[in-house]
Coordinates of C-alpha atoms in Angstrom, one line a residue:
X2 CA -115.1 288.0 228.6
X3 CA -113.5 287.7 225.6
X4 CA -110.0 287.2 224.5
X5 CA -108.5 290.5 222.4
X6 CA -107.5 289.8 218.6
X7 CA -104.0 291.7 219.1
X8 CA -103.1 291.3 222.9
X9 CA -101.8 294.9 224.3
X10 CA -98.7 293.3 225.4
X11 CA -96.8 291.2 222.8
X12 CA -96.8 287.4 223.9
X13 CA -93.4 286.9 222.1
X14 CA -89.8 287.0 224.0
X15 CA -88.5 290.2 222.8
X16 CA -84.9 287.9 221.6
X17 CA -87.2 285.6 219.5
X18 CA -89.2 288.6 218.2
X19 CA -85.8 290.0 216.6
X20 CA -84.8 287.3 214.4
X21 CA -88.2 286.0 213.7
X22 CA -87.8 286.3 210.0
X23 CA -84.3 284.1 210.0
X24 CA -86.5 281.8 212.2
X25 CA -89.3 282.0 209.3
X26 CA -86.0 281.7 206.6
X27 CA -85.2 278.3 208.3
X28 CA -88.7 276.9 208.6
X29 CA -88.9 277.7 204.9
X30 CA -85.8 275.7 203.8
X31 CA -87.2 272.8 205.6
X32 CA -90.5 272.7 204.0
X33 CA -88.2 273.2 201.0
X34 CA -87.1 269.7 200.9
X35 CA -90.5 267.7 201.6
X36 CA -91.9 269.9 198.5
X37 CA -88.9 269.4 196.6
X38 CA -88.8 265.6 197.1
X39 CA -92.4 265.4 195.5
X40 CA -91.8 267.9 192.9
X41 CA -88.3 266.6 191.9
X42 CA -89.9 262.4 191.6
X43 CA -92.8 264.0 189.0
X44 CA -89.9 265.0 186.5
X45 CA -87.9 261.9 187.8
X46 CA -91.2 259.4 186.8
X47 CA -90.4 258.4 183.2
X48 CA -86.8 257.6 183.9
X49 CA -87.5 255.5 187.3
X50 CA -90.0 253.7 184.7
X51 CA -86.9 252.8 182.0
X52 CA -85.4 249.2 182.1
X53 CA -81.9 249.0 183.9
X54 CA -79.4 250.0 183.7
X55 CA -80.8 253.5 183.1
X56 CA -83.9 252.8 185.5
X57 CA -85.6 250.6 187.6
X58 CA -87.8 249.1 185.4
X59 CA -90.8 250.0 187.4
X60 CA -94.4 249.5 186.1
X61 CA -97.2 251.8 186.1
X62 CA -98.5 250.3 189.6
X63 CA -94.9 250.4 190.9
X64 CA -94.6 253.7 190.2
X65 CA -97.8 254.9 191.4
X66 CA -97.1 253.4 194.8
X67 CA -93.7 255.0 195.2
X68 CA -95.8 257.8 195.5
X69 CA -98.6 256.7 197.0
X70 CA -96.5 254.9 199.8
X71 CA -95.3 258.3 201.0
X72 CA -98.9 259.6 201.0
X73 CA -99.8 257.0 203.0
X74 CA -97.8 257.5 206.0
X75 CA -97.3 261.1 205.7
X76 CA -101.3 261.1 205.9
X77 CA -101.9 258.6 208.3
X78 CA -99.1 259.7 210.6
X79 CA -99.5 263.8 210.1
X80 CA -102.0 263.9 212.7
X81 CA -100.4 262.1 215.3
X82 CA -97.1 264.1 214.9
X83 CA -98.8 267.8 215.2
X84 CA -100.2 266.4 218.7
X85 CA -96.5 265.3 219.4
X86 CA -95.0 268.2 218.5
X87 CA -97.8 270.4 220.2
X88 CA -96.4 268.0 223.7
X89 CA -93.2 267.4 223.6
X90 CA -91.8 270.1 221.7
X91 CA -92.0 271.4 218.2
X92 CA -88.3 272.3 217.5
X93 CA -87.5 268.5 218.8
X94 CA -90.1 266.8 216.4
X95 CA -88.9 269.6 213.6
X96 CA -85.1 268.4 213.9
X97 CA -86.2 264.5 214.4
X98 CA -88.2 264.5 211.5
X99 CA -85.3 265.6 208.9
X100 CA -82.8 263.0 210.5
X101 CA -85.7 260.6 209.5
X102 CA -86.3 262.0 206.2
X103 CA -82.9 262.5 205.4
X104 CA -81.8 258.8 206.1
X105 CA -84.8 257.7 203.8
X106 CA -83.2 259.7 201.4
X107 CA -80.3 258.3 201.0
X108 CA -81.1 254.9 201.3
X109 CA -83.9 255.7 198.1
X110 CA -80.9 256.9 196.3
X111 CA -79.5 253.6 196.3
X112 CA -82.6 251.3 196.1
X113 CA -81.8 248.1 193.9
X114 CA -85.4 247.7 192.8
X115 CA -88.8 249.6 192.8
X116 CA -90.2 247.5 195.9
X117 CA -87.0 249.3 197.8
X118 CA -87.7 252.4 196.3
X119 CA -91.1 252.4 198.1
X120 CA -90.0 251.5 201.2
X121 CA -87.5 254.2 201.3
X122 CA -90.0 256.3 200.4
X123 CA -92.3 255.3 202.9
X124 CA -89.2 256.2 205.3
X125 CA -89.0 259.2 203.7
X126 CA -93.1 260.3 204.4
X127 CA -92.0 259.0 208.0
X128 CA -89.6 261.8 208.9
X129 CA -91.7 264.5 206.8
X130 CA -94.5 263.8 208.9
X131 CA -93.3 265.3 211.6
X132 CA -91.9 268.0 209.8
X133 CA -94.8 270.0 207.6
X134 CA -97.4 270.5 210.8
X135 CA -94.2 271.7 212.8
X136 CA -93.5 274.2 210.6
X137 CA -96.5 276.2 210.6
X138 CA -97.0 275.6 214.3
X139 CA -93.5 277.6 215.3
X140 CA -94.3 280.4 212.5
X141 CA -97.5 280.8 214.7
X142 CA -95.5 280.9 218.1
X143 CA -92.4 283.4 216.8
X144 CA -95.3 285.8 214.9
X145 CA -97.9 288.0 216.5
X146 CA -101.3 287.6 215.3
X147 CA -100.9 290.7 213.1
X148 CA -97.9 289.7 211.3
X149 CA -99.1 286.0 211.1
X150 CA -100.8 286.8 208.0
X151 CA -98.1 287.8 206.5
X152 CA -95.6 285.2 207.2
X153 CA -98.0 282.8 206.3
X154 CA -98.3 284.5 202.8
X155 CA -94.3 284.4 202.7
X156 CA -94.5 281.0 203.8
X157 CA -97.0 279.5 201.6
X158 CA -94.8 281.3 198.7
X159 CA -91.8 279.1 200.1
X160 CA -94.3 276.3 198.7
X161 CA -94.2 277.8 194.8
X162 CA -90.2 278.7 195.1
X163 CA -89.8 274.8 196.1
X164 CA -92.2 273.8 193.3
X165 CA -89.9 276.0 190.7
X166 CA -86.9 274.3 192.7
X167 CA -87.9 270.7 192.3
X168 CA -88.3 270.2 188.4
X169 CA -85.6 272.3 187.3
X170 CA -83.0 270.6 189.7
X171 CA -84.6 267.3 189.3
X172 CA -84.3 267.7 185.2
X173 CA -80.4 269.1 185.7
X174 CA -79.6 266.0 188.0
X175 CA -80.9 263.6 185.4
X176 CA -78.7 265.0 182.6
X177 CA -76.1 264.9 184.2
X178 CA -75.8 261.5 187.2
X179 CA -78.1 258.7 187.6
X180 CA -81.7 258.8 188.6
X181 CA -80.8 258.1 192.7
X182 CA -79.4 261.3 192.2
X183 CA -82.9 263.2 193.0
X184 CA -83.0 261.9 196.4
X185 CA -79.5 262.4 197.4
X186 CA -80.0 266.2 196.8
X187 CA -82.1 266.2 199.9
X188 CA -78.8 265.4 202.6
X189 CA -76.6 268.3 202.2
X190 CA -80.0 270.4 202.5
X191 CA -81.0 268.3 205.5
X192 CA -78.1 268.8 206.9
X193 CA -77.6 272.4 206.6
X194 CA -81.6 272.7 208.0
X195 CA -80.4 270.6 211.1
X196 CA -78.1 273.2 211.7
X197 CA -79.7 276.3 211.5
X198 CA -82.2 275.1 213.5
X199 CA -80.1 274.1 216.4
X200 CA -78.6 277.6 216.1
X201 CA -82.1 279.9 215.7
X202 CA -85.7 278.1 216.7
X203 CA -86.9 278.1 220.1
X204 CA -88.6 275.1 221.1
X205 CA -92.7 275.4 222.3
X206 CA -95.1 273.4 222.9
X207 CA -98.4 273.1 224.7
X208 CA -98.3 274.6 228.5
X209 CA -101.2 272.5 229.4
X210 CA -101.4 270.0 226.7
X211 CA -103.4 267.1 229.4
X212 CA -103.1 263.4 229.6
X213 CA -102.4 261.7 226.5
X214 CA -105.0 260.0 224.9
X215 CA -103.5 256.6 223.1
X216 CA -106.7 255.4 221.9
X217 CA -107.9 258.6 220.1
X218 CA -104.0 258.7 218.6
X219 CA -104.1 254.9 217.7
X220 CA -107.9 255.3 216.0
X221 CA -106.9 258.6 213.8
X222 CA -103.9 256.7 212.4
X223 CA -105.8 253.4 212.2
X224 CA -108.3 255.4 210.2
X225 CA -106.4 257.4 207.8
X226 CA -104.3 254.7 206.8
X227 CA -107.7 252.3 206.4
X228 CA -109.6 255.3 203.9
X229 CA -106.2 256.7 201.9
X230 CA -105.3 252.9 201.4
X231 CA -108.4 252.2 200.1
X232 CA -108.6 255.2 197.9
X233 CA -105.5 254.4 196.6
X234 CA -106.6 250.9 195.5
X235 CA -109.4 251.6 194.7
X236 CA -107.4 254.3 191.6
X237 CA -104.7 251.4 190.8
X238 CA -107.9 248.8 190.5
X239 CA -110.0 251.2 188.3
X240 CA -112.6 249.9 189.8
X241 CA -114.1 251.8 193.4
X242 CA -116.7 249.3 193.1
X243 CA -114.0 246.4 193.8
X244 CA -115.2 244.2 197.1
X245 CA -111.2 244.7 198.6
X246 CA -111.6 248.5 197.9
X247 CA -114.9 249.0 199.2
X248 CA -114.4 247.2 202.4
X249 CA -111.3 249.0 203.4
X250 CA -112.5 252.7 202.7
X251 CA -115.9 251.3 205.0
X252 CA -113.5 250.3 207.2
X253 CA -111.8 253.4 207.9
X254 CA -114.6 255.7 207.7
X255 CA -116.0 253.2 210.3
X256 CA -112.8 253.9 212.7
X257 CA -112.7 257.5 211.7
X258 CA -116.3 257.7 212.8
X259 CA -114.8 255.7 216.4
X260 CA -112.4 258.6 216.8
X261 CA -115.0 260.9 216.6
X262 CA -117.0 259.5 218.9
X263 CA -114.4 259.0 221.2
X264 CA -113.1 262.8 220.7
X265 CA -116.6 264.1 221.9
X266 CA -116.4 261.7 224.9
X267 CA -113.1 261.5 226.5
X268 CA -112.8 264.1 229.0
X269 CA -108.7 264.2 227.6
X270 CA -109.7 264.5 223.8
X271 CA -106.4 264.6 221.4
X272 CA -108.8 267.5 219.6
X273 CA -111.7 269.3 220.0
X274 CA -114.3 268.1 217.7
X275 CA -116.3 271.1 218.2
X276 CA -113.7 273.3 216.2
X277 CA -115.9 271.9 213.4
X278 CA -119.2 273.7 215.0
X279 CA -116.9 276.7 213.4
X280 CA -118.3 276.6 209.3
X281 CA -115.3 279.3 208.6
X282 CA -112.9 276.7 209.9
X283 CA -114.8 273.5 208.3
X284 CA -115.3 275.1 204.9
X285 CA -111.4 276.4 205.2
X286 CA -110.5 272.5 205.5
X287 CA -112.5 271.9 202.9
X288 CA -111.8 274.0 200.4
X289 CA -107.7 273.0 201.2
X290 CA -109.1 269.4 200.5
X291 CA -110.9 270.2 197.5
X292 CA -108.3 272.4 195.9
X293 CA -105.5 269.2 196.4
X294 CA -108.0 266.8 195.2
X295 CA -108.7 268.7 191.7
X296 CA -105.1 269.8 191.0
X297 CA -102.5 266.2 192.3
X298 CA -104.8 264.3 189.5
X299 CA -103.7 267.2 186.7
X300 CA -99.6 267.4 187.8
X301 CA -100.1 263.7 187.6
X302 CA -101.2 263.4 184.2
X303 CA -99.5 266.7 182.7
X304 CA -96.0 265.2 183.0
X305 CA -97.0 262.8 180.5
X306 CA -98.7 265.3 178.1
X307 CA -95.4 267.4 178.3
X308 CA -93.3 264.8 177.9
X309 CA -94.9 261.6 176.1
X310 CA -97.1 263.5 174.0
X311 CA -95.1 266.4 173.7
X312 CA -91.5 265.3 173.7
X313 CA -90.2 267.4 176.4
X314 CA -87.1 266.1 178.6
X315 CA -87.4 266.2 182.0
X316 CA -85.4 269.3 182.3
X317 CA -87.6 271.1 179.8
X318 CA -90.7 270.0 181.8
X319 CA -89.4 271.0 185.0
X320 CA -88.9 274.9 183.0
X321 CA -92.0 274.2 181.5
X322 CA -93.5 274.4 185.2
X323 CA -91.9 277.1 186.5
X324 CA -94.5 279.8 185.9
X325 CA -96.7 278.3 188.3
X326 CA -94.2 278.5 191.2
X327 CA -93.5 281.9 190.0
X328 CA -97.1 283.1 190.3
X329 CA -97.0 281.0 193.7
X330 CA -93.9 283.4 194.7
X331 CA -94.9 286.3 193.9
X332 CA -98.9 286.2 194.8
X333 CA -98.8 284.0 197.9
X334 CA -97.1 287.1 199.9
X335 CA -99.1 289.4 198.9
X336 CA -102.7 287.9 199.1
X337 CA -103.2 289.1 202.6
X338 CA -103.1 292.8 200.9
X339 CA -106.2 291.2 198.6
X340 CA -108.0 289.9 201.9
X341 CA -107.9 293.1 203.5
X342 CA -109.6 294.7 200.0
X343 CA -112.0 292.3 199.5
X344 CA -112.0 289.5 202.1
X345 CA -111.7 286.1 202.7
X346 CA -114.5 284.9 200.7
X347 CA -114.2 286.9 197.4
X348 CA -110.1 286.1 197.4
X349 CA -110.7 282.3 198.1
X350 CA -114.0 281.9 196.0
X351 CA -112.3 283.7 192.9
X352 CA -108.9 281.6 193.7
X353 CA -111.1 278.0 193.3
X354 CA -112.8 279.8 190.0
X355 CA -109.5 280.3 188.3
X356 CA -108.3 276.9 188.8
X357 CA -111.7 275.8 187.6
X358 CA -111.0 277.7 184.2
X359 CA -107.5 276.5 184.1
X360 CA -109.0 273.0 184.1
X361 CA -111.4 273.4 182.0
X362 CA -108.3 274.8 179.4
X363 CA -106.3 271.6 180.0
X364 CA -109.6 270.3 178.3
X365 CA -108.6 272.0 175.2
X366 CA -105.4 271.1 174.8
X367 CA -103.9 268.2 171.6
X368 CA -100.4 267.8 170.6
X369 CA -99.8 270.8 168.8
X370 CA -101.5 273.6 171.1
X371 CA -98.8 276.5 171.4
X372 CA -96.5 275.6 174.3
X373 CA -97.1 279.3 175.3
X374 CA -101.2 278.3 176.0
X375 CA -99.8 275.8 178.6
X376 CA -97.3 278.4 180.1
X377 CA -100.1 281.2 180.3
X378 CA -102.2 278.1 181.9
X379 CA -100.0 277.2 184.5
X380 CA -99.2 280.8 185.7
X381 CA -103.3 281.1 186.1
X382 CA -102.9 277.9 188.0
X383 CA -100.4 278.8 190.5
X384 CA -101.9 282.6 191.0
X385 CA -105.3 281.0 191.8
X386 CA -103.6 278.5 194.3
X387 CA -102.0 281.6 196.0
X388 CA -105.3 283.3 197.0
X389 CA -106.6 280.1 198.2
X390 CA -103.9 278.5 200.3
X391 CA -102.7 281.7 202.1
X392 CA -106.5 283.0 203.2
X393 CA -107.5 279.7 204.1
X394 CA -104.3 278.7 206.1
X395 CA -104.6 282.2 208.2
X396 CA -108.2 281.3 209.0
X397 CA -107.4 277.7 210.4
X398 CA -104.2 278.8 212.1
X399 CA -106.1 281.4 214.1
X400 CA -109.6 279.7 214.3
X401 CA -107.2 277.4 217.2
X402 CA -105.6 278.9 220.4
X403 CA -101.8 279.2 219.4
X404 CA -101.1 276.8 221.7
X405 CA -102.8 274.4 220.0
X406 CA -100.7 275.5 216.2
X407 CA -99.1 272.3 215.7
X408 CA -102.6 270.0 215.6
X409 CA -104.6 272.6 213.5
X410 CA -101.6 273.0 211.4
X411 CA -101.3 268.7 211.3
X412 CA -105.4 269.3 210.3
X413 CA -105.1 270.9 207.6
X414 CA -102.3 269.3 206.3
X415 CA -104.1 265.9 206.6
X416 CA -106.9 267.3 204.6
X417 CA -104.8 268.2 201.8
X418 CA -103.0 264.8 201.8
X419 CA -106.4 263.0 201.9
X420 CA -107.7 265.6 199.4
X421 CA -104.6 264.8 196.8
X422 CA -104.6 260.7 198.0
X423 CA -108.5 261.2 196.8
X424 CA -107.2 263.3 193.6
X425 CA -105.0 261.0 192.8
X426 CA -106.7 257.7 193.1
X427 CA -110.0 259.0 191.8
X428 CA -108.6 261.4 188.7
X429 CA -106.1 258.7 187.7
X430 CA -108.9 256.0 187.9
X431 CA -110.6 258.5 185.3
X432 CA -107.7 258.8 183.1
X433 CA -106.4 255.0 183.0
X434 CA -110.4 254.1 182.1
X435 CA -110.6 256.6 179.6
X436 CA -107.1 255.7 177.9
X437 CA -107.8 252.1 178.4
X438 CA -111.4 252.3 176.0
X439 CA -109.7 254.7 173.8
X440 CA -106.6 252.3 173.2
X441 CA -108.1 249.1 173.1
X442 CA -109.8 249.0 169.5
X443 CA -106.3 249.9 168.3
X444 CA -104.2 246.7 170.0
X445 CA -105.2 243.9 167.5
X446 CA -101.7 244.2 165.9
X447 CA -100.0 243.6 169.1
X448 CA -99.3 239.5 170.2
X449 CA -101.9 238.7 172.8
X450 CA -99.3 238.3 175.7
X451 CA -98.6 241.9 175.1
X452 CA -102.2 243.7 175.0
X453 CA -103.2 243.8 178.7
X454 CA -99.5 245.5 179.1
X455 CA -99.8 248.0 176.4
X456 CA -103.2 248.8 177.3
X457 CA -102.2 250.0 181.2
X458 CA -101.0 253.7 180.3
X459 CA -99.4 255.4 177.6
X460 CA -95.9 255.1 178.8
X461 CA -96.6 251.3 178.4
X462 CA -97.9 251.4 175.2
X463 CA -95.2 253.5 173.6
X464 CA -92.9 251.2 175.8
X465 CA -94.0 248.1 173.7
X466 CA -94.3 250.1 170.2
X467 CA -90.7 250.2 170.4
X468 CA -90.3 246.4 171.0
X469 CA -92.0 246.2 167.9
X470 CA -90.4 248.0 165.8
X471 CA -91.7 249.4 162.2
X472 CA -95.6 247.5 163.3
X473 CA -95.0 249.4 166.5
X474 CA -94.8 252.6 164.9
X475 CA -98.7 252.4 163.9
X476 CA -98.9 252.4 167.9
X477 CA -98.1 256.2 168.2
X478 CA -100.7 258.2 167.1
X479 CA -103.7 256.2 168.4
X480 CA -101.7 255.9 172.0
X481 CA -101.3 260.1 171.7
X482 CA -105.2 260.5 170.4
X483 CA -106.5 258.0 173.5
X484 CA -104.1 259.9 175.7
X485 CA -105.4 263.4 175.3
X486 CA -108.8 262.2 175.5
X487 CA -108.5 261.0 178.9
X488 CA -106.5 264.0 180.0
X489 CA -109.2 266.3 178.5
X490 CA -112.3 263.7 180.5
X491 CA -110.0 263.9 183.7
X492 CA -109.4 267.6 183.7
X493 CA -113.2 268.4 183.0
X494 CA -113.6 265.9 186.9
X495 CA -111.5 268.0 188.3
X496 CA -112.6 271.7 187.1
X497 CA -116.2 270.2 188.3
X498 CA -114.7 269.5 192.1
X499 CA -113.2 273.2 192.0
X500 CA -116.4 274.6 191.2
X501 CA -117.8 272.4 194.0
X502 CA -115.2 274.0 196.3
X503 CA -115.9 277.4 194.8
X504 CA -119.5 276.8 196.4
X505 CA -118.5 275.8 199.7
X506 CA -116.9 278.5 200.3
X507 CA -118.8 281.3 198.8
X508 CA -121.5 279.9 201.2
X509 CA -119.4 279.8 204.4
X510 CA -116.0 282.2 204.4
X511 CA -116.6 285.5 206.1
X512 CA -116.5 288.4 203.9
X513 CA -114.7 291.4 204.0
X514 CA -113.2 292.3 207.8
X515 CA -114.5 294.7 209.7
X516 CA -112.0 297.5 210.8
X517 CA -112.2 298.9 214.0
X518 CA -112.6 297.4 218.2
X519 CA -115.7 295.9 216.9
X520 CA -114.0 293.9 214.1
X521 CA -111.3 293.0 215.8
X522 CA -113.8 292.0 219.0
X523 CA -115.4 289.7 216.9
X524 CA -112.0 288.0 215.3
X525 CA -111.0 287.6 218.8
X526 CA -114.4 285.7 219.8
X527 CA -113.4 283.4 216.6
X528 CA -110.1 282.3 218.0
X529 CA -111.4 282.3 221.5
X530 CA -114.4 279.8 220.2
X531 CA -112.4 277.7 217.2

């Protein structure tokens, strides 16, 4: 017997079924604001990095871990908070979650020193936590399954009109009030989130979600925070051979191992391990993972081509950026239309290609490529990220029973966390080894308390130029030449791990779907099996 794709009678209250699309309108604004936070701090780097008063003063390392401390918790905990929300109630661990990020907010505005900063921020990944996985889990419980697609595509473009949101605003803010400024933004819109929410989303959860299962929760956070920890050292170290590094990544892939283990045991598992059996819903992970990992290492490094190389303000980099949320906007909506033409496999495998070729382009690029190149670049980027995030987010979120939305939506969003931590850590690793051999034949001039400093990154290097003064000026062109170098190595790494994506899916997505009560009988054996 097998369960139907599209069930004769709808499963949705016919009062939630009206206003679905407010209830999609509110879920969008608060994903809004955990995409904005990250997309406003990228702009926001290079000031947080000046001395006081105009700064913090942060270093290099400091600044990477107010970053990587929200990726830490956010990974670690995203899990753990899709199971929550699948027991106790999604709309509760929705509005929960924005209280929590909201407070870290505005406590980050006001941090006295970087080591505040990333505790705010780790405050901050805290509250979000519980809020990305909810999300996508009450889209699938307002939607039926044949509109799903759809308001996944409209939801995933919510990700590209928050990615056009967060430079621009960030760069205004900065013009015009002090740095704190780009997370105070987030209150007013947490608070008008909280709101709406009280007023539209129905609560859901899991009829039958079974004893909990502490020790499967306590090893998958255990885990995550062991292997993204070490990843992260492991990029601020340069060095994945270090003894520290190596030990803790072992360590979680020992207790990730554990988990799994467990999972397959316990007769009350916290997920079914077998959903992996499923190689359209592993190699749908994957890709997500793969995708995240090439392209956080480029966003990373192309704010300081636009604006140390380059020259740009923040505010110009933020407009510089905007063409690929507007390719996000307007393709993300509409890539269910190219599924349907040419299915799953040809839309995602020729998604992972094109940001393979834009990578490959970023390999081209010096200091005086036309700024149009990059614009044309980044629109390619953000149309290819649209025909991969909205085919392979359908075929997760209905690979699982909808009752079961918030922990395949808190697994795919703990892929692409781990994915980008991995990006991150492994792509900057790349690019601060490839500056720091570039840079070093050119630091003789500088006094030898100041050489391991200037040879960290390029902000650094330009930072003590200027100390120097005239001598310093010699400093410029070698730290733009060494600069481009590694961004050219870096981007060629991470065009290679699209391509590798590009593989894994042409080898395991279905293909075009089949029309008819055959077609849909085998979608509906999918879902039924995970």
């Amino acid at each position: 017997m097998t369960t139907p794709a599209v069930p004769a009678a709808p499963r949705i209250p016919e009062a939630v079924h009206r206003r679905r699309w407010a209830i999609l309108g509110v879920l969008m604004l608060s994903l809004l604001i955990v995409v904005l936070d990250n997309s406003i701090l990228n702009v926001a780097i290079k000031t947080i990095s000046t001395p006081a008063p105009v700064g913090l003063g942060a270093t290099q390392s400091e600044l990477e871990w107010a970053i990587n401390a929200y990726t830490l918790v956010f990974a670690g905990l995203l899990f753990s908070a899709g199971l929550l929300g699948d027991r106790i109630g999604r709309k509760k661990v929705l509005i929960g979650g924005l209280v929590v990020f909201g407070i870290g907010s505005a406590l980050a505005a006001e941090s006295a020193s970087p080591g505040q900063l990333i505790g705010f921020r780790a405050l901050m990944a805290l509250g979000s936590a519980f809020v990305m996985p909810a999300t996508l889990a009450v889209l699938m419980n307002v939607f039926e399954r044949d509109e799903q697609p759809k308001a996944i595509g409209i939801w995933a473009g919510g990700v590209g009109l928050a990615i056009a949101i967060g430079p621009i605003t960030g760069g205004v803010l900065l013009d015009h009030f002090w740095w704190g400024s780009v997370f105070l933004i987030n209150v007013p819109i947490v608070i008008v989130a909280v709101t709406l929410m009280v007023w539209l989303v129905p609560d859901s959860r899991d009829p039958n979600p079974g004893r909990i299962d502490p020790l499967g929760v306590a090893l998958s956070v255990v885990g995550l925070v062991l292997l993204v920890y070490g990843i992260i050292k492991g990029g601020e170290l340069a060095d994945f051979t270090d003894a520290t590094v190596l030990a803790t990544i072992l360590a979680g892939l020992a207790v990730l191992a554990l988990f799994v283990v467990h999972e397959k045991r316990s007769d009350h598992p916290s997920i079914d391990i077998t959903y992996f059996k499923n190689k359209v819903f592993s190699s749908a992970i994957a890709a997500i993972a793969l995708v995240f990992f090439a392209l956080m290492g480029v966003t990373f490094f192309s704010v300081f081509y636009t604006q140390s190389v380059r020259g740009y303000s923040p505010l110009e980099t933020g407009l510089l950026m905007l063409p690929l949320a507007v390719a996000q906007m307007i393709f993300a909506p509409r890539a269910r239309l190219v599924v349907e033409r040419f299915g799953n496999k040809a839309t995602t495998t020729g998604g992972l290609v094109v940001i393979a070729g834009t990578l490959v382009a970023f390999a081209t690029f010096d200091k005086d490529t036309p700024i149009w190149v990059l614009e044309v670049v980044f629109f390619l980027m953000g149309t290819g990220m649209a025909h991969i995030m909205t085919p392979t987010s359908v075929v997760i979120m209905q690979a699982l029973p909808r009752e079961k939305a918030g922990s395949a939506s808190a697994l795919s969003n703990t892929f692409r966390q781990v994915g980008g931590a991995l990006g991150i850590a492994v792509l900057g690793s790349v690019l601060s080894t490839s500056y720091r051999d570039g840079i070093h034949d050119h630091l003789g001039a500088v006094p030898a308390g100041l050489r391991e400093t200037a040879g960290e990154s390029i902000e650094a290097t330009l930072g003590v130029a200027a100390k120097l003064g005239p001598q310093g000026r010699e400093l410029v062109n070698p730290a733009n030449d060494a600069f481009l170098h590694a961004m050219h190595v870096t981007a060629l790494w991470g065009a290679g791990v699209a391509v590798i994506g590009a593989v894994v899916v042409a080898l395991f997505l279905p293909g075009k779907p089949r029309v008819g009560a055959e077609g849909e009988q085998k979608e509906g054996q999918l879902a039924k099996r995970g």
